[in-house]
Coordinates of C-alpha atoms and ligand atoms in Angstrom, one line a residue:
M227 CA -0.6 43.2 18.4
S228 CA -3.6 40.5 18.6
A229 CA -6.9 42.6 19.5
G230 CA -8.1 40.5 22.3
G231 CA -11.2 39.5 24.4
S232 CA -14.4 37.7 22.9
G233 CA -17.6 37.9 23.8
T234 CA -19.0 35.4 26.5
G235 CA -22.5 33.9 28.2
A236 CA -25.7 35.7 27.5
S237 CA -23.7 38.6 25.8
K238 CA -22.3 36.7 23.4
Y239 CA -24.5 37.8 20.2
S240 CA -24.9 41.5 21.5
S241 CA -22.4 42.7 19.0
L242 CA -24.4 41.0 16.2
W243 CA -27.9 42.3 17.7
R244 CA -25.9 45.8 17.5
L245 CA -25.5 45.9 14.0
R246 CA -28.9 45.1 13.1
A247 CA -29.1 49.1 12.6
F248 CA -27.7 48.3 9.3
V249 CA -30.3 46.1 8.3
R250 CA -32.7 48.1 9.4
P251 CA -33.5 50.4 6.0
F252 CA -33.9 46.7 4.4
Y253 CA -36.5 45.2 6.7
P254 CA -38.8 44.9 3.4
Q255 CA -36.4 43.2 1.7
M256 CA -35.3 40.7 4.7
V257 CA -39.3 40.2 5.2
G258 CA -40.0 39.6 1.6
M259 CA -37.4 36.8 1.5
F260 CA -38.5 35.5 4.8
V261 CA -42.1 35.0 3.3
C262 CA -40.5 33.6 -0.1
A263 CA -38.0 31.1 2.6
I264 CA -41.4 30.2 4.5
L265 CA -43.9 29.3 1.4
A266 CA -41.2 27.2 -0.4
T267 CA -40.5 25.4 2.7
A268 CA -44.6 25.0 2.9
A269 CA -44.9 23.9 -0.3
S270 CA -42.0 21.4 0.1
T271 CA -44.0 20.1 3.1
L272 CA -47.6 19.7 1.6
I273 CA -46.0 17.2 -0.9
P274 CA -45.8 14.7 1.8
L275 CA -49.9 15.3 2.3
V276 CA -50.8 15.0 -1.3
L277 CA -48.7 11.2 -1.5
E278 CA -50.8 10.4 1.6
A279 CA -54.3 11.3 -0.5
V280 CA -52.6 9.3 -3.5
V281 CA -51.6 6.2 -1.6
N282 CA -55.0 6.2 0.4
G283 CA -57.2 7.5 -2.7
P284 CA -56.5 6.5 -6.1
I285 CA -53.9 3.7 -5.2
H286 CA -56.0 2.5 -2.9
H287 CA -59.1 2.3 -4.9
H288 CA -57.3 1.3 -8.0
S289 CA -58.6 4.6 -9.7
T290 CA -56.3 6.2 -11.9
A291 CA -58.1 8.8 -13.0
A292 CA -58.1 10.9 -10.0
L293 CA -54.4 10.4 -10.1
V294 CA -54.2 13.4 -13.0
P295 CA -55.1 16.6 -10.7
M296 CA -53.2 14.6 -8.0
F297 CA -50.2 15.0 -10.3
F298 CA -50.7 18.2 -11.3
L299 CA -50.6 19.4 -7.7
A300 CA -47.6 17.7 -6.7
L301 CA -45.9 18.9 -10.0
G302 CA -47.4 22.4 -9.3
L303 CA -45.8 22.6 -5.6
G304 CA -42.6 21.5 -7.1
L305 CA -42.5 24.5 -9.6
A306 CA -43.6 27.1 -6.9
Q307 CA -41.1 26.0 -4.6
A308 CA -38.3 26.1 -7.1
A309 CA -39.6 29.4 -8.4
L310 CA -39.7 31.3 -4.5
I311 CA -36.1 29.4 -4.1
V312 CA -35.3 31.7 -7.0
G313 CA -37.1 35.0 -6.1
R314 CA -35.8 34.6 -2.5
R315 CA -32.0 34.6 -3.9
R316 CA -32.9 37.6 -6.0
V317 CA -33.8 40.0 -3.1
Q318 CA -31.6 38.4 -1.1
S319 CA -28.3 39.0 -2.6
V320 CA -29.2 42.8 -3.6
A321 CA -30.3 43.6 -0.1
I322 CA -27.8 41.7 2.0
M323 CA -24.9 43.0 -0.4
M324 CA -26.2 46.4 0.3
V325 CA -25.9 45.9 4.1
E326 CA -22.1 44.4 3.8
R327 CA -21.5 47.6 1.9
E328 CA -22.9 50.1 4.4
Q329 CA -21.5 48.3 7.0
R330 CA -18.2 48.4 4.9
N331 CA -18.5 52.4 4.4
H332 CA -19.1 53.1 8.0
L333 CA -16.3 50.7 9.4
Y334 CA -13.9 52.7 7.0
A335 CA -15.3 56.2 7.8
R336 CA -14.6 54.8 11.8
L337 CA -11.0 53.9 10.6
Q338 CA -10.5 57.6 9.3
K339 CA -11.8 59.3 12.6
L340 CA -9.7 56.9 14.7
P341 CA -6.7 59.3 16.0
V342 CA -3.1 57.9 15.0
E343 CA -2.6 56.6 18.6
F344 CA -5.2 53.8 17.4
H345 CA -3.1 53.0 14.4
D346 CA -0.1 53.0 16.1
H347 CA -1.4 50.3 18.3
W348 CA -3.2 48.0 15.7
Q349 CA -1.5 45.9 13.0
T350 CA -2.9 46.6 9.6
G351 CA -3.9 43.0 8.5
Q352 CA -6.0 42.7 11.7
L353 CA -7.9 45.9 10.2
L354 CA -7.8 44.0 6.9
S355 CA -9.2 41.1 8.0
R356 CA -12.4 43.0 9.8
V357 CA -12.7 45.2 6.6
T358 CA -13.3 42.4 4.4
S359 CA -13.6 38.8 5.6
D360 CA -15.5 39.5 9.2
L361 CA -17.9 41.6 7.3
G362 CA -18.2 38.4 4.9
T363 CA -19.1 36.3 7.5
I364 CA -21.6 38.7 8.7
R365 CA -23.3 38.9 5.3
R366 CA -23.4 35.3 5.0
F367 CA -25.2 34.8 8.3
L368 CA -27.4 37.5 7.3
G369 CA -28.2 36.1 4.0
F370 CA -28.7 32.5 5.2
G371 CA -28.0 31.5 8.5
A372 CA -30.7 34.0 10.1
I373 CA -33.3 33.5 7.4
Y374 CA -33.1 29.5 7.6
F375 CA -32.8 29.7 11.6
I376 CA -36.2 31.2 11.3
V377 CA -37.4 29.0 8.6
D378 CA -36.2 25.7 9.7
G379 CA -37.5 26.2 13.1
V380 CA -41.1 27.0 11.8
Q381 CA -40.8 23.9 9.5
Y382 CA -39.9 21.9 13.0
L383 CA -42.7 22.8 14.7
V384 CA -45.1 22.2 11.7
V385 CA -43.8 18.8 10.6
M386 CA -43.6 17.8 14.3
A387 CA -47.5 19.0 14.5
L388 CA -48.3 17.1 11.2
L389 CA -46.7 14.0 12.8
I390 CA -48.2 14.1 16.0
A391 CA -51.5 14.5 14.1
T392 CA -51.1 11.8 11.6
Y393 CA -50.3 9.5 14.6
P394 CA -49.7 10.9 18.0
P395 CA -47.8 8.2 19.4
L396 CA -45.1 7.8 17.2
G397 CA -45.6 11.6 16.5
V398 CA -44.4 12.1 20.5
A399 CA -41.7 9.2 20.4
V400 CA -40.1 11.2 17.3
L401 CA -40.4 14.4 19.4
V402 CA -38.5 12.7 22.4
T403 CA -35.7 11.6 20.2
T404 CA -35.2 15.4 18.7
L405 CA -34.8 16.7 22.4
P406 CA -30.8 15.8 22.8
V407 CA -30.7 18.2 20.1
I408 CA -30.6 21.3 22.5
V409 CA -28.3 19.5 24.8
L410 CA -25.9 19.1 21.9
A411 CA -26.4 22.4 20.2
R412 CA -25.6 24.4 23.7
R413 CA -22.0 22.6 24.3
F414 CA -21.3 23.0 20.8
G415 CA -21.8 26.6 20.4
S416 CA -19.8 27.8 23.7
R417 CA -16.7 25.7 22.5
Y418 CA -16.9 26.7 18.6
S419 CA -17.4 30.5 19.6
S420 CA -14.0 30.2 21.6
I421 CA -12.1 28.5 18.6
S422 CA -13.6 30.6 15.9
R423 CA -12.4 33.6 17.6
R424 CA -9.0 32.1 17.6
V425 CA -9.4 31.0 14.1
Q426 CA -10.4 34.9 13.4
D427 CA -7.5 36.4 15.0
Q428 CA -5.0 34.3 13.4
Q429 CA -6.1 35.4 10.1
G430 CA -5.5 38.6 11.0
D431 CA -2.0 38.0 12.2
L432 CA -1.5 36.0 9.2
A433 CA -2.6 39.0 7.0
T434 CA -0.3 41.5 8.8
I435 CA 2.6 39.0 7.9
T436 CA 1.5 39.0 3.8
E437 CA 1.2 43.1 4.1
E438 CA 4.2 43.7 5.9
S439 CA 6.6 41.2 3.9
A440 CA 4.7 43.1 0.6
S441 CA 5.8 46.5 1.6
G442 CA 8.7 45.5 3.2
M443 CA 9.9 43.6 0.2
R444 CA 12.7 45.3 -0.5
V445 CA 14.3 45.4 3.1
V446 CA 13.8 41.3 2.9
K447 CA 15.4 40.6 0.1
A448 CA 18.2 43.0 0.7
F449 CA 18.9 41.4 3.4
G450 CA 18.3 38.0 2.0
R451 CA 15.9 37.6 4.8
G452 CA 13.4 35.4 2.2
P453 CA 13.6 32.0 4.0
L454 CA 13.3 33.8 7.7
M455 CA 9.7 35.7 6.5
Q456 CA 9.0 32.4 5.1
E457 CA 9.3 30.7 8.1
R458 CA 7.4 33.2 10.1
F459 CA 4.9 33.0 7.2
G460 CA 4.7 29.2 7.5
S461 CA 4.3 28.9 11.5
S462 CA 1.6 31.3 11.3
A463 CA 0.0 29.6 8.4
R464 CA 0.3 26.5 10.8
T465 CA -1.0 27.7 13.9
L466 CA -3.8 28.5 11.6
R467 CA -4.3 25.0 10.1
A468 CA -4.4 23.4 13.1
S469 CA -7.3 25.7 15.0
S470 CA -8.9 25.7 11.8
L471 CA -8.6 21.5 11.9
E472 CA -9.8 21.5 15.6
L473 CA -12.9 24.0 14.2
I474 CA -13.8 21.5 11.6
S475 CA -13.2 18.4 13.4
L476 CA -15.6 19.9 16.2
R477 CA -17.8 20.6 13.4
A478 CA -17.9 17.2 12.0
R479 CA -18.3 15.8 15.3
F480 CA -21.5 17.6 15.8
W481 CA -22.7 17.2 12.5
G482 CA -22.2 13.0 13.0
W483 CA -24.7 13.4 16.2
L484 CA -27.3 15.5 14.5
T485 CA -27.4 13.0 11.3
L486 CA -28.1 10.5 14.0
V487 CA -31.1 11.7 15.5
P488 CA -33.3 11.8 12.4
N489 CA -32.2 8.2 11.3
V490 CA -32.9 7.0 15.0
S491 CA -36.1 8.5 14.7
M492 CA -36.6 6.8 11.0
A493 CA -35.4 3.6 12.1
L494 CA -38.1 3.5 15.2
S495 CA -41.0 5.1 12.8
V496 CA -40.6 2.2 10.4
L497 CA -40.4 -0.4 13.0
I498 CA -43.3 1.0 15.3
G499 CA -45.1 2.2 12.1
A500 CA -45.1 -1.3 10.1
I501 CA -46.6 -2.6 13.5
A502 CA -49.1 -0.7 14.1
V503 CA -50.3 -0.8 10.0
A504 CA -50.0 -4.4 10.6
H505 CA -52.7 -3.9 13.6
G506 CA -54.7 -1.6 11.6
S507 CA -54.3 1.1 13.7
M508 CA -52.6 3.2 10.9
S509 CA -53.3 3.3 7.4
L510 CA -50.7 3.0 4.9
G511 CA -51.0 6.3 3.4
A512 CA -50.5 7.6 6.8
L513 CA -47.0 5.7 7.3
V514 CA -45.9 7.0 3.8
A515 CA -46.8 10.4 4.6
F516 CA -45.2 9.9 8.0
T517 CA -41.9 8.2 6.7
T518 CA -41.9 11.4 4.1
L519 CA -42.4 14.2 6.5
L520 CA -40.0 12.7 8.9
V521 CA -37.5 13.3 5.8
L522 CA -38.7 17.1 5.7
L523 CA -37.4 16.7 9.6
Q524 CA -34.4 15.9 8.8
F525 CA -33.1 19.1 7.5
P526 CA -34.4 21.7 10.3
I527 CA -32.3 19.2 12.4
I528 CA -29.3 19.0 10.3
D529 CA -29.2 22.5 9.2
I530 CA -29.1 23.5 12.8
G531 CA -25.1 22.5 12.4
W532 CA -24.2 25.0 10.2
I533 CA -26.9 27.7 11.3
L534 CA -25.3 27.3 14.6
S535 CA -21.6 27.6 13.3
M536 CA -22.2 30.4 11.2
A537 CA -24.3 32.2 13.9
E538 CA -21.1 31.5 16.2
Q539 CA -18.6 32.7 13.4
A540 CA -21.0 35.5 12.9
A541 CA -21.1 36.5 16.6
T542 CA -17.1 36.6 16.3
A543 CA -17.0 38.5 13.7
A544 CA -19.4 41.3 14.9
D545 CA -17.4 41.5 18.3
R546 CA -14.0 42.0 16.3
V547 CA -15.8 44.8 14.1
C548 CA -17.5 46.2 17.1
E549 CA -13.6 46.5 18.4
I550 CA -13.0 49.3 15.9
F551 CA -16.3 51.0 16.4
D552 CA -16.0 50.9 20.3
A553 CA -12.3 52.1 19.8
S554 CA -12.6 55.8 21.2
V555 CA -12.6 58.8 19.0
S556 CA -10.0 60.9 21.4
I557 CA -9.5 63.7 19.3
A558 CA -12.8 64.7 17.8
D559 CA -14.0 68.3 17.7
R560 CA -15.9 69.4 20.9
P561 CA -19.4 70.9 20.8
D562 CA -18.1 74.6 21.5
A563 CA -15.5 74.1 18.6
V564 CA -15.1 77.1 16.5
T565 CA -13.9 77.1 12.9
V566 CA -10.8 79.1 11.8
T567 CA -10.9 80.3 8.4
R568 CA -8.0 82.6 7.8
A569 CA -5.6 82.4 10.7
R570 CA -2.6 84.8 11.1
G571 CA -0.5 82.2 12.0
R572 CA 1.0 82.8 15.8
L573 CA 1.3 79.7 16.9
A574 CA 2.2 79.1 20.6
F575 CA 3.2 76.6 22.7
E576 CA 2.4 77.0 26.5
G577 CA 4.1 74.5 29.0
V578 CA 3.4 71.5 26.4
G579 CA 4.3 68.3 27.6
F580 CA 3.2 64.9 26.1
T581 CA 3.4 61.1 26.8
Y582 CA 2.4 58.7 24.4
P583 CA -0.6 56.5 25.6
G584 CA 1.2 53.3 27.3
S585 CA 4.0 55.0 27.8
A586 CA 5.8 55.8 31.0
S587 CA 7.9 58.5 30.7
P588 CA 7.0 61.8 28.9
V589 CA 9.0 62.2 25.7
L590 CA 8.3 66.4 25.7
H591 CA 7.7 68.3 28.9
D592 CA 7.6 72.1 29.5
V593 CA 8.0 73.1 26.3
N594 CA 7.4 76.7 25.7
L595 CA 8.0 78.3 22.1
V596 CA 6.0 81.1 20.4
L597 CA 5.9 81.5 16.6
E598 CA 5.0 85.0 15.2
P599 CA 3.2 85.0 12.0
G600 CA 5.4 85.0 9.5
E601 CA 8.1 83.6 11.3
T602 CA 10.4 80.3 10.4
V603 CA 11.1 78.9 13.8
A604 CA 13.7 75.7 13.2
I605 CA 13.9 72.9 15.5
V606 CA 17.3 70.7 16.3
G607 CA 18.0 67.7 18.7
L608 CA 19.9 64.4 18.9
T609 CA 17.9 61.6 17.0
G610 CA 15.2 60.3 19.3
S611 CA 14.6 64.1 21.4
G612 CA 11.2 64.2 20.4
K613 CA 11.5 66.5 17.5
S614 CA 9.0 64.5 15.2
T615 CA 6.5 64.2 18.1
L616 CA 6.6 68.1 18.5
A617 CA 5.9 68.4 15.1
A618 CA 3.1 66.1 15.3
L619 CA 1.1 68.3 18.0
P620 CA 0.0 71.5 16.4
N621 CA -2.6 69.5 14.4
R622 CA -3.6 67.5 16.7
L623 CA -2.4 64.3 15.4
Y624 CA -1.9 63.9 19.1
D625 CA -3.2 65.6 21.5
V626 CA -1.0 67.0 24.4
T627 CA -0.9 65.8 27.9
A628 CA 0.3 68.7 29.9
G629 CA 0.0 72.7 28.9
R630 CA -1.8 73.8 25.4
I631 CA -1.0 75.1 22.0
T632 CA -2.7 78.0 20.8
L633 CA -3.2 79.2 17.0
D634 CA -4.0 82.9 16.9
G635 CA -4.7 82.6 20.6
T636 CA -6.8 80.1 20.5
D637 CA -6.3 76.4 22.4
I638 CA -6.5 74.0 19.0
R639 CA -8.7 72.0 21.1
Q640 CA -11.0 74.3 20.8
I641 CA -10.7 74.1 16.7
T642 CA -12.7 72.3 14.6
L643 CA -10.4 69.6 13.1
D644 CA -11.2 70.0 9.5
S645 CA -10.6 74.2 9.8
L646 CA -7.6 73.4 12.0
R647 CA -5.9 70.7 9.4
G648 CA -7.0 73.4 6.7
Q649 CA -4.5 76.1 8.3
I650 CA -1.9 73.6 9.3
A651 CA 0.0 71.5 6.9
V652 CA 2.4 69.1 7.5
A653 CA 5.3 67.8 5.3
F654 CA 6.6 64.3 7.1
E655 CA 9.8 63.0 7.8
D656 CA 8.6 59.7 5.9
P657 CA 6.8 61.1 2.9
V658 CA 3.7 58.7 1.7
L659 CA 1.9 58.9 -1.7
F660 CA -1.1 57.4 -2.3
S661 CA -1.9 54.9 -5.7
M662 CA -3.2 57.7 -7.5
S663 CA -2.0 59.8 -10.0
A664 CA 0.3 62.4 -9.3
R665 CA -2.3 65.5 -9.2
E666 CA -4.4 64.0 -6.9
N667 CA -1.5 63.2 -4.1
L668 CA -0.3 66.8 -5.0
L669 CA -4.5 68.0 -4.1
L670 CA -4.9 66.3 -1.2
G671 CA -4.2 69.3 1.0
R672 CA -6.3 71.7 -1.3
P673 CA -8.2 69.6 -4.2
E674 CA -9.4 73.0 -5.8
A675 CA -6.0 74.3 -6.3
S676 CA -5.3 75.3 -9.9
D677 CA -2.6 73.9 -12.4
E678 CA -0.8 77.4 -12.1
E679 CA -0.8 77.1 -8.6
V680 CA 0.3 73.4 -8.9
R681 CA 3.0 74.1 -11.2
A682 CA 4.4 77.1 -9.1
A683 CA 4.8 74.7 -5.7
L684 CA 6.4 72.0 -8.1
S685 CA 9.0 74.7 -9.3
L686 CA 9.2 75.5 -5.7
A687 CA 9.6 72.3 -4.2
Q688 CA 12.1 71.7 -7.4
A689 CA 10.0 68.8 -8.4
D690 CA 9.4 69.8 -11.9
F691 CA 10.7 66.3 -12.8
V692 CA 6.5 65.1 -12.5
Y693 CA 6.1 67.0 -15.8
D694 CA 8.5 64.3 -17.5
L695 CA 6.9 61.3 -16.3
P696 CA 5.1 59.1 -18.8
W697 CA 2.1 60.9 -18.1
G698 CA 2.7 64.3 -16.6
L699 CA 0.5 65.2 -13.8
D700 CA -1.5 62.0 -14.5
T701 CA 1.1 59.5 -14.0
R702 CA -0.2 56.7 -11.6
I703 CA 2.2 56.8 -8.4
G704 CA 2.6 53.2 -7.2
E705 CA 1.9 52.0 -3.9
Q706 CA 3.6 54.2 -1.5
G707 CA 5.3 55.9 -4.4
L708 CA 7.5 53.3 -4.6
S709 CA 8.4 54.3 -8.5
L710 CA 10.1 57.8 -7.3
S711 CA 13.2 58.0 -5.7
G712 CA 13.1 59.0 -1.7
G713 CA 14.2 62.2 -2.9
Q714 CA 11.5 62.6 -5.2
R715 CA 8.9 61.5 -3.2
Q716 CA 10.0 64.3 0.1
R717 CA 9.8 66.5 -3.2
L718 CA 6.2 66.0 -4.0
A719 CA 5.3 65.8 0.1
L720 CA 6.8 69.4 0.2
A721 CA 4.9 70.4 -3.0
R722 CA 1.5 68.7 -1.3
A723 CA 1.9 70.8 1.7
V724 CA 3.2 74.2 0.0
I725 CA 0.0 73.8 -2.4
A726 CA -2.4 73.6 0.8
R727 CA -1.4 77.5 1.3
P728 CA -1.4 77.0 4.7
A729 CA -0.9 79.6 7.4
V730 CA 1.6 77.4 9.4
L731 CA 3.6 75.1 7.6
I732 CA 5.5 72.0 9.6
L733 CA 8.4 70.7 7.8
D734 CA 9.6 67.5 9.8
D735 CA 12.9 66.9 8.5
P736 CA 11.9 67.5 4.8
L737 CA 15.0 67.5 2.7
S738 CA 16.9 64.9 4.4
A739 CA 17.1 62.4 1.2
L740 CA 18.2 64.9 -1.4
D741 CA 21.7 65.5 -2.9
V742 CA 23.5 68.7 -1.7
E743 CA 22.7 70.6 -4.8
T744 CA 18.8 69.6 -5.1
E745 CA 18.7 70.7 -1.3
A746 CA 20.5 74.2 -2.1
L747 CA 17.9 74.7 -5.2
V748 CA 15.1 73.7 -2.7
E749 CA 16.4 75.8 0.0
E750 CA 16.7 78.9 -2.0
A751 CA 12.9 78.9 -3.1
L752 CA 11.6 77.7 0.0
A753 CA 13.0 80.9 1.5
N754 CA 11.0 82.6 -0.6
V755 CA 7.8 80.8 0.4
L756 CA 8.7 80.7 4.0
G757 CA 8.6 84.3 3.9
S758 CA 4.6 84.4 3.5
M759 CA 3.7 81.6 6.5
T760 CA 4.5 80.6 10.0
A761 CA 7.0 77.6 9.8
L762 CA 8.3 74.9 12.1
V763 CA 11.0 73.1 10.1
V764 CA 12.7 70.2 11.8
V765 CA 16.2 70.4 10.4
H766 CA 19.8 68.7 10.9
R767 CA 21.8 70.1 8.7
P768 CA 23.8 73.3 9.0
S769 CA 22.7 74.8 6.0
T770 CA 19.1 74.4 6.3
V771 CA 19.2 76.0 9.8
A772 CA 20.2 78.9 8.0
L773 CA 16.6 79.2 6.5
A774 CA 14.9 80.3 9.9
D775 CA 14.5 83.1 11.9
R776 CA 15.0 81.5 14.8
V777 CA 16.7 78.2 16.1
A778 CA 15.4 76.4 19.3
L779 CA 17.3 73.2 20.7
L780 CA 15.7 70.2 22.0
R781 CA 17.1 68.1 24.6
D782 CA 15.5 65.0 26.1
G783 CA 12.1 66.5 25.2
T784 CA 12.3 70.2 26.1
L785 CA 13.7 72.9 24.9
V786 CA 17.1 74.1 26.1
A787 CA 17.9 77.1 23.9
V788 CA 16.3 79.2 21.8
G789 CA 18.2 81.8 19.6
T790 CA 19.1 83.0 16.2
H791 CA 21.7 80.3 14.7
H792 CA 24.8 82.8 15.4
Q793 CA 23.6 83.2 19.4
L794 CA 23.4 79.5 19.1
M795 CA 26.9 79.1 17.8
E796 CA 28.2 79.9 20.9
L797 CA 26.7 76.8 23.0
P798 CA 29.3 73.6 22.1
E799 CA 25.9 71.6 22.2
Y800 CA 24.6 73.0 19.2
A801 CA 27.6 72.5 17.1
M802 CA 27.7 69.1 18.1
V803 CA 24.1 68.0 17.4
L804 CA 24.1 69.7 13.8
S805 CA 27.6 68.2 13.1
V806 CA 27.0 64.6 14.6
D807 CA 23.8 64.7 12.3
Y808 CA 25.5 66.4 9.5
D809 CA 28.4 63.3 9.9
E810 CA 25.6 60.6 9.8
A811 CA 23.8 62.3 6.8
M812 CA 27.0 62.1 5.0
Q813 CA 28.3 58.3 5.4
Ligands
ATP1943 N1 4.0 56.1 18.4 C1 5.0 56.0 19.1 N2 4.6 55.5 20.4 C2 5.3 55.4 21.4 N3 6.6 56.1 21.7 C3 7.0 56.7 20.4 C4 6.0 56.6 19.1 N4 7.0 57.4 18.1 C5 8.1 57.8 18.7 N5 8.1 57.2 20.3 C6 9.2 57.6 20.9 O1 9.3 58.8 21.0 C7 10.5 59.5 21.5 C8 10.9 60.6 20.4 O2 10.8 60.1 18.9 P1 10.4 61.0 17.9 O3 10.3 60.4 16.9 O4 10.0 61.9 18.2 O5 12.3 61.7 17.6 P2 13.1 62.7 17.0 O6 13.1 63.7 17.6 O7 12.0 63.0 15.4 O8 13.9 61.3 16.3 P3 14.7 61.7 14.5 O9 15.9 62.5 14.2 O10 15.5 60.2 14.6 O11 13.5 61.3 13.8 C9 11.6 58.2 21.2 O12 12.2 58.1 21.5 C10 10.7 57.2 20.6 O13 10.9 55.8 20.6
MG1944 MG1 11.9 62.3 13.6

């Protein structure tokens, strides 16, 4: 999905304003930047006044002696301006980069907190573009746009005051010619913000396509769909290009109008000023100062163009970033949540029902099942019957929408998430390994596990192949563990779940990618481990079912039979579910 909703009207900058919390620790630096910028501008504004003094003094009186101090004064002002600009950039780069880093860390932390449900509905590219380019846009605005908005505002007011003081009639005339800029800016701002929101969303779409085709490269190549993906990418890139051009053309037109304003003022001033000098109502020095000051007025006016566009883009970026901060953390610790350190492992589903957010019909309903401590229960059912969904509920990847799940009699929603997840480990159907070393991947569940424990878990999962990798446990596993086979990844994920030494182990079809021989070895080893913990194992093959003390048959989201393998063998449906899947697996 392309997350929509753009800021409108008066609240347009409200998201940006909310992000000020990140700037607060750097207020001293911000003030330093601002002071440097103001002083640099003041130095540049004083230079025309020195010029006026030169023309009206030494030049007018043909005395070269007085020129020397004037020269040094102008030179000093120029040097001071340069030094102040360097100073501002120094302070600015450090402070603003820190602000950006803080924002990025908080955003990432938020992404970690958000429930799986959030990630089900957001494209990776949209998240990527928010964490990277949107935060960059906000940084550029804070570092330049915001500072120059104030500095240019002050410069405009000071120069305007000096112009009016130098020659009031002409000063007022210049003031009037600059007023249309306000109207222009307002019209530009609202159009610019809607287009820039579109551009930023489209950048996210493009990032999504890039990310998907990189991670799905094998599928794309295997089906020879390169050209199709190219076309999808090309069409998305074309859309982005069209919107970006629209943005550029709007900015160009705005800038065109903006540059016209000071030029009109300049032409007017030279004409009226020359007449005034001829009539003796204005000194030549004053005219020189007036026109030089007018050049200084150009900057604030033309700057409004990029400051406004930066501000609009930053406001849009802030809206997009705040969408993540605002997404509700629906699964979080309750204030009265308890910490569970050593659960016995009695897991009970009591009238559990579950409906995916936004979905009309429930995937699970009226599920009643009690796993006694140390017991292993296998879940079988046709594909799509809700097995993986059931396996995702006990450690609260999703919260039940009806009934409750208890661990040792306590509703799992009353247990702190960290401690709950420390007690219940899961190995998923589709094992994800991170681009870290094999050891780091294995220790995700319990970083303090000893080498001995790692060795035991690896041997249990028949994953001793890790020791034969080029750097053994320190071998970096490629992105998503792609350099390993599917079966190797599954075995690592299984070892990872076992190392966590949970009270409850949930295995979602953990042996599907193993050959029959390895599967038999893993099963044998699993049988030993499963004795010491409660286990809920989703299985497809008759051989794995033998691991379980009891089997539960899931049909259309509810348990239709629970019993031992032998008891269930009486049911034609049970035999069919296992053999159907068995045939599928053998294909
Ligand atoms: N994130 C999700 N959002 C919405 N619906 C989902 C989501 N995940 C699964 N579903 C739906 O829930 C139903 C059950 O899916 P589930 O993955 O639990 O089945 P399963 O029994 O594990 O199947 P399989 O044997 O193929 O792994 C399916 O109809 C599926 O479309
Ligand atoms: Mg499944």
